mmCIF file of N, CA and C in Angstrom:
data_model
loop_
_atom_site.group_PDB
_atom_site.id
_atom_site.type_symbol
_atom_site.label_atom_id
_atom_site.label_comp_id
_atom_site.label_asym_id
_atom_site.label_seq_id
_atom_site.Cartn_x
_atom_site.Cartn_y
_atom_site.Cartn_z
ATOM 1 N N UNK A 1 -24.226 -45.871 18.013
ATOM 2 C CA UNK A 1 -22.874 -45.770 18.512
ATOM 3 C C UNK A 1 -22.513 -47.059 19.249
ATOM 4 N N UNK A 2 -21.176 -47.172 19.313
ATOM 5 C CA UNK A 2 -20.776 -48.628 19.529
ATOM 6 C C UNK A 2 -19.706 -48.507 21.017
ATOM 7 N N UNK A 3 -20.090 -49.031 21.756
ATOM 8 C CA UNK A 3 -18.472 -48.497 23.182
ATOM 9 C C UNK A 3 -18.158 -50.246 23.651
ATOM 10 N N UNK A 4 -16.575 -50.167 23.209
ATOM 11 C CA UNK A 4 -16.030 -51.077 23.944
ATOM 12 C C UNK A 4 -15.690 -51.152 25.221
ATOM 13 N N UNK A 5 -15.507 -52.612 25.892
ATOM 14 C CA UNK A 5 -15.686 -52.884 27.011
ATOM 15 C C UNK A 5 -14.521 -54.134 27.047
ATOM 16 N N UNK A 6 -13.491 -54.046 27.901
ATOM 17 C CA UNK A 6 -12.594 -55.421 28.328
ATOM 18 C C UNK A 6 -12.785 -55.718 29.544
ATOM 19 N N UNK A 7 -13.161 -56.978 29.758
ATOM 20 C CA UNK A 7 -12.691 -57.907 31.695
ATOM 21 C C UNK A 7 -11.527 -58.010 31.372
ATOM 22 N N UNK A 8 -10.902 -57.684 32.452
ATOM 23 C CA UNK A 8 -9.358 -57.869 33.192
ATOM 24 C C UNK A 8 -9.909 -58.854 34.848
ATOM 25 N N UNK A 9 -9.231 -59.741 34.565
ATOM 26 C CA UNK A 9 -8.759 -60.385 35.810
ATOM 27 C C UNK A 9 -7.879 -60.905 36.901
ATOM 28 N N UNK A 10 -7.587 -60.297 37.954
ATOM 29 C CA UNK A 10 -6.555 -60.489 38.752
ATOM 30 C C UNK A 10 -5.605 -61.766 38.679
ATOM 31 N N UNK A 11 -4.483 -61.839 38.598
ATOM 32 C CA UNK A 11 -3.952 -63.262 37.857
ATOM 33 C C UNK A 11 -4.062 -64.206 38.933
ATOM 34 N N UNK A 12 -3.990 -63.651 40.273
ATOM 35 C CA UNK A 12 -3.737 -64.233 41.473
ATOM 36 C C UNK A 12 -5.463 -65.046 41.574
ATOM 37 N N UNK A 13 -5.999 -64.690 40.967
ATOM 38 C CA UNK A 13 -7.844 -64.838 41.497
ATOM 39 C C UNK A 13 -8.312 -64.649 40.577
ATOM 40 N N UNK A 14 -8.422 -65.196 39.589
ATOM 41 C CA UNK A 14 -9.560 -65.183 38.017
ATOM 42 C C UNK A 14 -10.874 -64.936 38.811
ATOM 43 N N UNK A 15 -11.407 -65.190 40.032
ATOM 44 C CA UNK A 15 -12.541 -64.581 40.094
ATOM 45 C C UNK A 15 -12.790 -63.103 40.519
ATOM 46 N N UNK A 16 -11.765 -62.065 40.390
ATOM 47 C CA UNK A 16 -11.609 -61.284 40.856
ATOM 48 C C UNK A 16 -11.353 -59.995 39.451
ATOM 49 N N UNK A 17 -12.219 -59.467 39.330
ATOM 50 C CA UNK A 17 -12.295 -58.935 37.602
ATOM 51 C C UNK A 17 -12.988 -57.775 37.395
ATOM 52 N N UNK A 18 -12.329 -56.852 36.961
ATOM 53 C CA UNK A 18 -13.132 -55.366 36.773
ATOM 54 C C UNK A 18 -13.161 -55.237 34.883
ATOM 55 N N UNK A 19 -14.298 -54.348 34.645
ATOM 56 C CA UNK A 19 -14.531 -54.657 33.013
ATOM 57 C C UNK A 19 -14.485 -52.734 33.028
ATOM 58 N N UNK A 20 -13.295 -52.953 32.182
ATOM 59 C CA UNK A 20 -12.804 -51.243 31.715
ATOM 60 C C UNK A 20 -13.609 -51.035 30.390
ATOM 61 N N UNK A 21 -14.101 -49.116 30.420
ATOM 62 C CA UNK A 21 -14.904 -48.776 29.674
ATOM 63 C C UNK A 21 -14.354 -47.912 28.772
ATOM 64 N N UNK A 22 -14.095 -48.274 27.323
ATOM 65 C CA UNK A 22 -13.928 -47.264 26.581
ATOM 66 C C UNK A 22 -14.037 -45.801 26.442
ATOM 67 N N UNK A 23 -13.401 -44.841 26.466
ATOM 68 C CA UNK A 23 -14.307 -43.139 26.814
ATOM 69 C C UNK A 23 -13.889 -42.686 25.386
ATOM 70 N N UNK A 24 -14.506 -43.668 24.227
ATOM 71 C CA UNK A 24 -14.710 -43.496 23.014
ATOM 72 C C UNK A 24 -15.906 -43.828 22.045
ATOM 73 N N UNK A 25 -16.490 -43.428 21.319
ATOM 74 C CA UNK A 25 -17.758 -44.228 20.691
ATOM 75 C C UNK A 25 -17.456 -44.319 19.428
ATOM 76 N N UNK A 26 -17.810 -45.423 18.674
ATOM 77 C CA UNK A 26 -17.820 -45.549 17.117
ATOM 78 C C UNK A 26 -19.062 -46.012 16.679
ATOM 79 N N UNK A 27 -18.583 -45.640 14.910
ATOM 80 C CA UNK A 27 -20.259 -45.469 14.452
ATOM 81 C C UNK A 27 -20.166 -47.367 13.940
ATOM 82 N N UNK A 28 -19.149 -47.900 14.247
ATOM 83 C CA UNK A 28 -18.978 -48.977 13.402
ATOM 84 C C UNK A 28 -18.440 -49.831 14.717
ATOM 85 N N UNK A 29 -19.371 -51.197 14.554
ATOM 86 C CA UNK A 29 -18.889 -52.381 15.232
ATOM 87 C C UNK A 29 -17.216 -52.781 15.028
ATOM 88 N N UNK A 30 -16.521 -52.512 13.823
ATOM 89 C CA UNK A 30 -15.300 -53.237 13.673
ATOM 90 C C UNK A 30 -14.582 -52.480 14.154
ATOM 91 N N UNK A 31 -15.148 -51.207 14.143
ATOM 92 C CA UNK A 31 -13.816 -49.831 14.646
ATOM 93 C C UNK A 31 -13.654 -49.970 16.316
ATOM 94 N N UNK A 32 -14.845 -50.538 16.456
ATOM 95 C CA UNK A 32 -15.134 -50.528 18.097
ATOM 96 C C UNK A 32 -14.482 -51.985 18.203
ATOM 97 N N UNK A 33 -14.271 -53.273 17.472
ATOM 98 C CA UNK A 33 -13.819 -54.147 17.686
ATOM 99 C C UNK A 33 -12.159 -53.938 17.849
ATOM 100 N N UNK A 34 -11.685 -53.180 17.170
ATOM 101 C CA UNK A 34 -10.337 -53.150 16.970
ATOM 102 C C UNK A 34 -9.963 -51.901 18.308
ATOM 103 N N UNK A 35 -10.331 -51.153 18.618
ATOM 104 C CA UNK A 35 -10.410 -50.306 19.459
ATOM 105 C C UNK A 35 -10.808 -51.179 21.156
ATOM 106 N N UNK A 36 -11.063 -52.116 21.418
ATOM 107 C CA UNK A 36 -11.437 -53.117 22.273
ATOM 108 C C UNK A 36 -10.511 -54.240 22.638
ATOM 109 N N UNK A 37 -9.103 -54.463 21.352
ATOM 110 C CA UNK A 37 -8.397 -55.560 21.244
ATOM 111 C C UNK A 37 -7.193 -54.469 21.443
ATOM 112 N N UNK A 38 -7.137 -53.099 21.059
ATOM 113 C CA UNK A 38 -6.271 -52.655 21.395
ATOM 114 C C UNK A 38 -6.383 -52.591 22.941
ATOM 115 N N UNK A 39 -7.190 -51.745 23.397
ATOM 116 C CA UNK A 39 -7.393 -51.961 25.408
ATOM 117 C C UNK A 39 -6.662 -53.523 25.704
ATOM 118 N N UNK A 40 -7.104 -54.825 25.215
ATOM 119 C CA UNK A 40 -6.707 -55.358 25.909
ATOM 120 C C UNK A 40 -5.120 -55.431 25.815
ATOM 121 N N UNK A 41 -4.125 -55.535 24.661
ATOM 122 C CA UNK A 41 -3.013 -55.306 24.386
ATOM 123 C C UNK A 41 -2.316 -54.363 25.542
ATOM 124 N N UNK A 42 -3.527 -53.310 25.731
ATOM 125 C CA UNK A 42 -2.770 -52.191 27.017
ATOM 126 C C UNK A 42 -2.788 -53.019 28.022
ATOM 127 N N UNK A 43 -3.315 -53.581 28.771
ATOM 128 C CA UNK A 43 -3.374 -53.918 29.935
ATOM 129 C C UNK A 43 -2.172 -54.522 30.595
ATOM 130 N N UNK A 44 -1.639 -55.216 30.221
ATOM 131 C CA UNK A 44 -0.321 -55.736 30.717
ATOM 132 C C UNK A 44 1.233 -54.658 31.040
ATOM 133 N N UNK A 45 0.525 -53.616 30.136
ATOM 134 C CA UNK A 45 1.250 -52.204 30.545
ATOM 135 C C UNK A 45 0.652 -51.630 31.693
ATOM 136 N N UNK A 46 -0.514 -51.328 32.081
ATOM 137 C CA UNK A 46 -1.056 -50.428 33.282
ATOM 138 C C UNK A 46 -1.112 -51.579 34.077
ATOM 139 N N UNK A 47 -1.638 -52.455 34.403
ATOM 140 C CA UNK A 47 -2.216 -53.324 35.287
ATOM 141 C C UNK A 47 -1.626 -54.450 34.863
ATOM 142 N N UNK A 48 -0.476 -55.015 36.049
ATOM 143 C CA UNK A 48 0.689 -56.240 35.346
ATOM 144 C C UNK A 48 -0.163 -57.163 36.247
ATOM 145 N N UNK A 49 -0.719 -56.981 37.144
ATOM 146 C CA UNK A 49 -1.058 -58.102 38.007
ATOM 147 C C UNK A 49 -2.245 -58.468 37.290
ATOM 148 N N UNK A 50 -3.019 -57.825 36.116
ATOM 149 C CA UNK A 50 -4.322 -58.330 35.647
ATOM 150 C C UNK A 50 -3.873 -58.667 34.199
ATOM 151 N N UNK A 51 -4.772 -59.947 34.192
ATOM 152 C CA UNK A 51 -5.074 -60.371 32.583
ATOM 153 C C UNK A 51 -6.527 -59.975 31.305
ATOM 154 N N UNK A 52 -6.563 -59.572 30.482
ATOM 155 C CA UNK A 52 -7.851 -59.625 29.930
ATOM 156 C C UNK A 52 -8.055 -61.033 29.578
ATOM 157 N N UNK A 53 -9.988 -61.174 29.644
ATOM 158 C CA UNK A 53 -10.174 -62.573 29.668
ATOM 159 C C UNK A 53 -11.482 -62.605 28.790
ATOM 160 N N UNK A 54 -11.934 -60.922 28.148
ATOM 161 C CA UNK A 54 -12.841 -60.976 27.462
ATOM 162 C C UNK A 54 -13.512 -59.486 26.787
ATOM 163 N N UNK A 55 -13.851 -59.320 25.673
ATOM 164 C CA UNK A 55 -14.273 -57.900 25.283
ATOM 165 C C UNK A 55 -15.609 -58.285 24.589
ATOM 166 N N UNK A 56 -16.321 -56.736 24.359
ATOM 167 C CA UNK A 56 -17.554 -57.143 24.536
ATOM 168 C C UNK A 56 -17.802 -55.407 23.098
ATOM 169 N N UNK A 57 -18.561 -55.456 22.388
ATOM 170 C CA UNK A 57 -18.903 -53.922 21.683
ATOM 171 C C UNK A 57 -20.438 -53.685 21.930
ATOM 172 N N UNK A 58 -20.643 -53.076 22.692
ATOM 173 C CA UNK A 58 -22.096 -52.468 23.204
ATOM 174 C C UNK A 58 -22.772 -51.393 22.596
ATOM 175 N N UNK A 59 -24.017 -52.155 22.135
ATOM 176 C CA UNK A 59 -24.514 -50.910 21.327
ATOM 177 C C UNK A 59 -25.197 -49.819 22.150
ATOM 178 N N UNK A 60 -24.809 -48.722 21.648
ATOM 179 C CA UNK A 60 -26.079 -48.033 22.497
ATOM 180 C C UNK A 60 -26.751 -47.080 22.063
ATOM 181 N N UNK A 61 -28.233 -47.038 22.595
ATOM 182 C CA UNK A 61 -29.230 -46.348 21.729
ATOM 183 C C UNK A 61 -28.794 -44.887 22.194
ATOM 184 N N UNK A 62 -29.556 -44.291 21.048
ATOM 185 C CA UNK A 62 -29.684 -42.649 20.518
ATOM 186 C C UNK A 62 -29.542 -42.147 22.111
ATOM 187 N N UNK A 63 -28.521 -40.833 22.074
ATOM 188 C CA UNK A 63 -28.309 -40.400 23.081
ATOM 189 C C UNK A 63 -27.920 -40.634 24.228
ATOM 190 N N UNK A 64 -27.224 -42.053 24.325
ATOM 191 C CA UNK A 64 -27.060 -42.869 25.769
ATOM 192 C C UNK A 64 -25.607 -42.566 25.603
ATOM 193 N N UNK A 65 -24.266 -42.608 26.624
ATOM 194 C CA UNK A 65 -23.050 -42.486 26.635
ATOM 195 C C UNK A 65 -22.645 -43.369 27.144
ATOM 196 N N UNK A 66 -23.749 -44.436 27.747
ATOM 197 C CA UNK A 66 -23.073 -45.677 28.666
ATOM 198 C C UNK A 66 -24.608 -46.277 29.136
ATOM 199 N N UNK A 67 -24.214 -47.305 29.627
ATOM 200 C CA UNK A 67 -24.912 -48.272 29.722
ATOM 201 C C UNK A 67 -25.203 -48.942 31.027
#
């Protein structure tokens, strides 16, 4: 299973950055890629003061839900 992951960073403070967790899993890297580019597309809707600055598709072994 595959769970995406985006950094968002405060625009005011690029060093200032929380990394939002998908509460979805796919059996496929691309589904999880496209599912990862959509999050960041959201962000400028929920969180105007943050930018995404990076996504990430995490694999994870048998039975894990997170990492």
């Amino acid at each position: 299973m595959w769970q995406a992951l985006v950094t968002a960073c405060f625009i005011a403070n690029m060093d200032q950055c929380v990394v939002l967790e998908g509460q979805q899993w796919f059996s496929t890297e691309a589904r999880c890629k496209s599912r990862a580019l959509e999050m960041a597309g959201d962000i400028n809707r929920y969180m105007k003061s943050h930018k995404p600055v990076r996504y990430e598709c995490r694999k994870l072994a048998g039975g894990m839900l997170t990492r």
